[in-house]
Amino acid sequence: MFKALLVLALAAPLAVHAALTPHEVVEDTSVRVMEVLDANRETYKQDTDAFLDGLNEIMNPVVDFRGIARSVMTVRYSGRATDEQMDRFIETFKRSMVQFYGNALLEFDSGMIKVLPPTGRGKYGDDRTSVDMEIRTSNGMVYPVTYTMVLIDDQWKVRNVIVEGINMGLLFRDQFAQAMQSHRGDLDAVIDNWGTVVAQSAKTVEKEVEN
């Protein structure tokens, strides 16, 4: 269930609407995502590669993968990474996230997304803000979601997501640091095995949420 909640949380604001506010982006696109999901679920189950390609095409312009990846790696490790290693981690991070979200999205049967109106809480500044959302599942459960969104080149992009109180950016940052310890500081090994780290992290958090 946690994977499904996370993918809905992240998939909601995945359309390019440069002229819209962060809340309008999230609200408008959440409707579109649910409509596409309901109309194409069976097709996507039969052609997962096409679905992942389509999802990646949508996510690229709106999710700040480079900023997220650098934050996960932290200055401690990104400072010693070569340009090639940094680019490779960004691509590996993006690929593992899109694959994870795509698989989770196919598992989600039904639900409702409600974007909450803007409030003074969570206001960071002119180029950074937060958007609150509620995800209601078919069994009546309600899960809170908060996006951190940043303004990059006049377009609002997702920088972080908090689902049911779990800060995904901090979670992956901790997992990256642990992976560096496990691989004795071998950055290439961490990058090569990052997909496994993401999968293990998701399983751990899913159990925590469900319990």
Short mmCIF file of C-alpha atoms in Angstrom, two decimals:
data_model
loop_
_atom_site.label_atom_id
_atom_site.label_comp_id
_atom_site.label_asym_id
_atom_site.label_seq_id
_atom_site.Cartn_x
_atom_site.Cartn_y
_atom_site.Cartn_z
CA MET A 1 0.00 0.00 0.00
CA PHE A 2 2.82 2.44 0.81
CA LYS A 3 4.25 2.14 -2.69
CA ALA A 4 0.88 2.95 -4.18
CA LEU A 5 0.49 5.98 -1.92
CA LEU A 6 3.96 7.20 -2.78
CA VAL A 7 3.49 6.92 -6.50
CA LEU A 8 0.19 8.78 -6.36
CA ALA A 9 1.86 11.44 -4.28
CA LEU A 10 4.69 11.87 -6.76
CA ALA A 11 2.71 11.34 -9.94
CA ALA A 12 0.13 13.99 -9.14
CA PRO A 13 2.11 17.12 -10.13
CA LEU A 14 3.74 15.68 -13.24
CA ALA A 15 2.60 18.01 -15.99
CA VAL A 16 4.24 21.15 -17.28
CA HIS A 17 2.17 24.22 -16.40
CA ALA A 18 4.71 27.01 -16.09
CA ALA A 19 2.05 29.72 -15.68
CA LEU A 20 0.25 27.98 -12.81
CA THR A 21 0.87 28.19 -9.09
CA PRO A 22 2.29 25.11 -7.32
CA HIS A 23 -1.17 24.23 -5.97
CA GLU A 24 -2.78 24.59 -9.38
CA VAL A 25 -0.12 22.35 -10.93
CA VAL A 26 -0.75 19.64 -8.35
CA GLU A 27 -4.54 19.88 -8.49
CA ASP A 28 -4.83 19.97 -12.28
CA THR A 29 -2.43 17.14 -12.90
CA SER A 30 -3.74 14.84 -10.17
CA VAL A 31 -7.04 14.66 -12.07
CA ARG A 32 -5.24 13.86 -15.32
CA VAL A 33 -3.13 11.14 -13.74
CA MET A 34 -6.15 9.36 -12.30
CA GLU A 35 -8.00 9.56 -15.61
CA VAL A 36 -5.07 8.12 -17.54
CA LEU A 37 -4.54 5.41 -14.96
CA ASP A 38 -8.17 4.30 -15.02
CA ALA A 39 -8.28 4.29 -18.82
CA ASN A 40 -5.03 2.43 -19.47
CA ARG A 41 -4.38 0.17 -16.48
CA GLU A 42 -4.81 -3.13 -18.35
CA THR A 43 -2.85 -1.90 -21.36
CA TYR A 44 0.05 -0.79 -19.18
CA LYS A 45 0.07 -4.12 -17.35
CA GLN A 46 0.70 -5.82 -20.70
CA ASP A 47 3.31 -3.32 -21.89
CA THR A 48 5.29 -2.17 -18.85
CA ASP A 49 8.20 -0.81 -20.87
CA ALA A 50 5.93 1.53 -22.80
CA PHE A 51 4.34 2.66 -19.55
CA LEU A 52 7.70 3.38 -17.95
CA ASP A 53 8.83 5.29 -21.03
CA GLY A 54 5.67 7.37 -20.91
CA LEU A 55 6.00 8.01 -17.19
CA ASN A 56 9.64 9.01 -17.57
CA GLU A 57 8.72 11.43 -20.33
CA ILE A 58 6.18 13.10 -18.05
CA MET A 59 8.39 13.17 -14.96
CA ASN A 60 11.54 14.55 -16.53
CA PRO A 61 10.37 18.14 -17.03
CA VAL A 62 8.73 18.55 -13.62
CA VAL A 63 10.70 16.52 -11.07
CA ASP A 64 14.06 18.02 -10.13
CA PHE A 65 15.95 14.72 -10.33
CA ARG A 66 19.33 16.46 -10.40
CA GLY A 67 18.58 18.46 -7.27
CA ILE A 68 17.14 15.44 -5.48
CA ALA A 69 20.08 13.23 -6.40
CA ARG A 70 22.62 15.80 -5.21
CA SER A 71 20.72 16.18 -1.96
CA VAL A 72 20.67 12.42 -1.47
CA MET A 73 24.40 12.15 -2.13
CA THR A 74 25.06 15.22 0.09
CA VAL A 75 27.98 17.62 -0.24
CA ARG A 76 30.20 15.17 1.62
CA TYR A 77 30.14 12.68 -1.24
CA SER A 78 29.16 14.81 -4.24
CA GLY A 79 32.20 17.00 -3.63
CA ARG A 80 34.54 14.12 -4.32
CA ALA A 81 32.51 12.60 -7.15
CA THR A 82 33.69 13.12 -10.72
CA ASP A 83 31.34 14.68 -13.25
CA GLU A 84 30.89 11.23 -14.81
CA GLN A 85 29.99 9.67 -11.46
CA MET A 86 27.57 12.46 -10.64
CA ASP A 87 25.81 12.16 -13.99
CA ARG A 88 25.68 8.38 -13.68
CA PHE A 89 24.15 8.55 -10.21
CA ILE A 90 21.54 11.05 -11.37
CA GLU A 91 20.55 8.75 -14.25
CA THR A 92 20.60 5.67 -12.01
CA PHE A 93 18.55 7.44 -9.36
CA LYS A 94 16.02 8.61 -11.95
CA ARG A 95 15.72 5.19 -13.58
CA SER A 96 15.21 3.36 -10.28
CA MET A 97 12.61 5.90 -9.14
CA VAL A 98 10.63 5.78 -12.38
CA GLN A 99 10.65 1.98 -12.38
CA PHE A 100 9.55 1.84 -8.75
CA TYR A 101 6.76 4.39 -9.27
CA GLY A 102 5.59 2.69 -12.45
CA ASN A 103 5.26 -0.71 -10.80
CA ALA A 104 3.50 0.78 -7.80
CA LEU A 105 1.12 2.74 -9.97
CA LEU A 106 -0.02 -0.42 -11.71
CA GLU A 107 -0.89 -1.94 -8.33
CA PHE A 108 -3.17 0.89 -7.24
CA ASP A 109 -6.84 0.05 -7.88
CA SER A 110 -8.78 3.11 -6.82
CA GLY A 111 -8.63 6.19 -4.64
CA MET A 112 -9.19 9.90 -4.41
CA ILE A 113 -6.75 12.79 -4.31
CA LYS A 114 -7.59 16.08 -2.59
CA VAL A 115 -5.21 19.03 -2.82
CA LEU A 116 -5.62 21.25 0.22
CA PRO A 117 -5.88 25.03 -0.24
CA PRO A 118 -2.79 27.18 0.33
CA THR A 119 -2.07 28.34 3.87
CA GLY A 120 0.64 30.36 5.54
CA ARG A 121 2.18 27.19 6.94
CA GLY A 122 5.11 25.84 5.01
CA LYS A 123 5.80 29.05 3.09
CA TYR A 124 9.54 29.13 2.41
CA GLY A 125 9.96 32.00 -0.02
CA ASP A 126 9.42 33.17 -3.57
CA ASP A 127 11.27 30.22 -5.09
CA ARG A 128 10.37 27.45 -2.62
CA THR A 129 7.06 26.41 -1.11
CA SER A 130 5.01 23.42 0.04
CA VAL A 131 1.75 21.88 -1.15
CA ASP A 132 -0.40 19.67 1.07
CA MET A 133 -2.55 16.83 -0.21
CA GLU A 134 -4.69 14.00 1.12
CA ILE A 135 -4.89 10.58 -0.52
CA ARG A 136 -8.08 8.67 0.28
CA THR A 137 -8.01 4.96 -0.45
CA SER A 138 -11.01 2.82 -1.41
CA ASN A 139 -11.28 1.50 2.16
CA GLY A 140 -11.66 5.01 3.61
CA MET A 141 -8.13 5.53 4.92
CA VAL A 142 -6.71 9.05 4.58
CA TYR A 143 -2.98 9.65 4.18
CA PRO A 144 -1.38 13.13 4.29
CA VAL A 145 1.18 14.12 1.68
CA THR A 146 3.33 17.24 1.51
CA TYR A 147 5.41 18.32 -1.48
CA THR A 148 8.40 20.59 -1.37
CA MET A 149 8.41 22.47 -4.65
CA VAL A 150 11.09 24.76 -6.03
CA LEU A 151 10.97 27.35 -8.80
CA ILE A 152 13.57 26.58 -11.47
CA ASP A 153 13.68 28.61 -14.69
CA ASP A 154 10.16 29.92 -14.04
CA GLN A 155 8.74 26.43 -13.58
CA TRP A 156 7.69 24.74 -10.35
CA LYS A 157 9.32 21.35 -9.81
CA VAL A 158 9.12 18.67 -7.12
CA ARG A 159 12.19 18.58 -4.89
CA ASN A 160 10.92 16.35 -2.06
CA VAL A 161 7.86 14.47 -0.83
CA ILE A 162 6.69 13.61 2.68
CA VAL A 163 4.18 10.75 2.80
CA GLU A 164 2.44 9.88 6.09
CA GLY A 165 5.17 11.79 7.94
CA ILE A 166 8.01 9.97 6.17
CA ASN A 167 10.46 12.34 4.51
CA MET A 168 11.58 10.51 1.39
CA GLY A 169 14.54 12.82 0.77
CA LEU A 170 15.96 12.20 4.23
CA LEU A 171 15.24 8.48 3.96
CA PHE A 172 17.24 8.10 0.76
CA ARG A 173 19.99 10.34 2.12
CA ASP A 174 20.40 8.03 5.11
CA GLN A 175 20.30 4.98 2.86
CA PHE A 176 23.01 6.46 0.65
CA ALA A 177 25.27 7.10 3.64
CA GLN A 178 24.70 3.55 4.88
CA ALA A 179 25.46 2.16 1.44
CA MET A 180 28.73 4.11 1.35
CA GLN A 181 29.69 2.53 4.67
CA SER A 182 28.71 -0.95 3.48
CA HIS A 183 30.80 -0.55 0.32
CA ARG A 184 33.70 1.03 2.24
CA GLY A 185 33.49 4.33 0.44
CA ASP A 186 33.33 2.83 -3.05
CA LEU A 187 31.11 5.38 -4.81
CA ASP A 188 30.96 3.38 -8.04
CA ALA A 189 29.68 0.32 -6.18
CA VAL A 190 26.97 2.38 -4.48
CA ILE A 191 25.86 3.81 -7.81
CA ASP A 192 25.82 0.38 -9.45
CA ASN A 193 23.68 -1.07 -6.65
CA TRP A 194 21.40 1.91 -6.03
CA GLY A 195 18.34 0.19 -7.51
CA THR A 196 18.61 -2.52 -4.85
CA VAL A 197 18.92 0.13 -2.14
CA VAL A 198 15.72 1.82 -3.33
CA ALA A 199 13.81 -1.47 -3.40
CA GLN A 200 14.95 -2.44 0.11
CA SER A 201 14.13 1.01 1.49
CA ALA A 202 10.64 0.91 0.02
CA LYS A 203 9.91 -2.48 1.58
CA THR A 204 11.11 -1.30 4.98
CA VAL A 205 9.01 1.85 4.95
CA GLU A 206 5.95 0.04 3.60
CA LYS A 207 6.02 -2.27 6.59
CA GLU A 208 6.31 0.69 8.97
CA VAL A 209 3.33 2.47 7.40
CA GLU A 210 1.12 -0.61 7.37
CA ASN A 211 1.94 -1.39 10.98
#
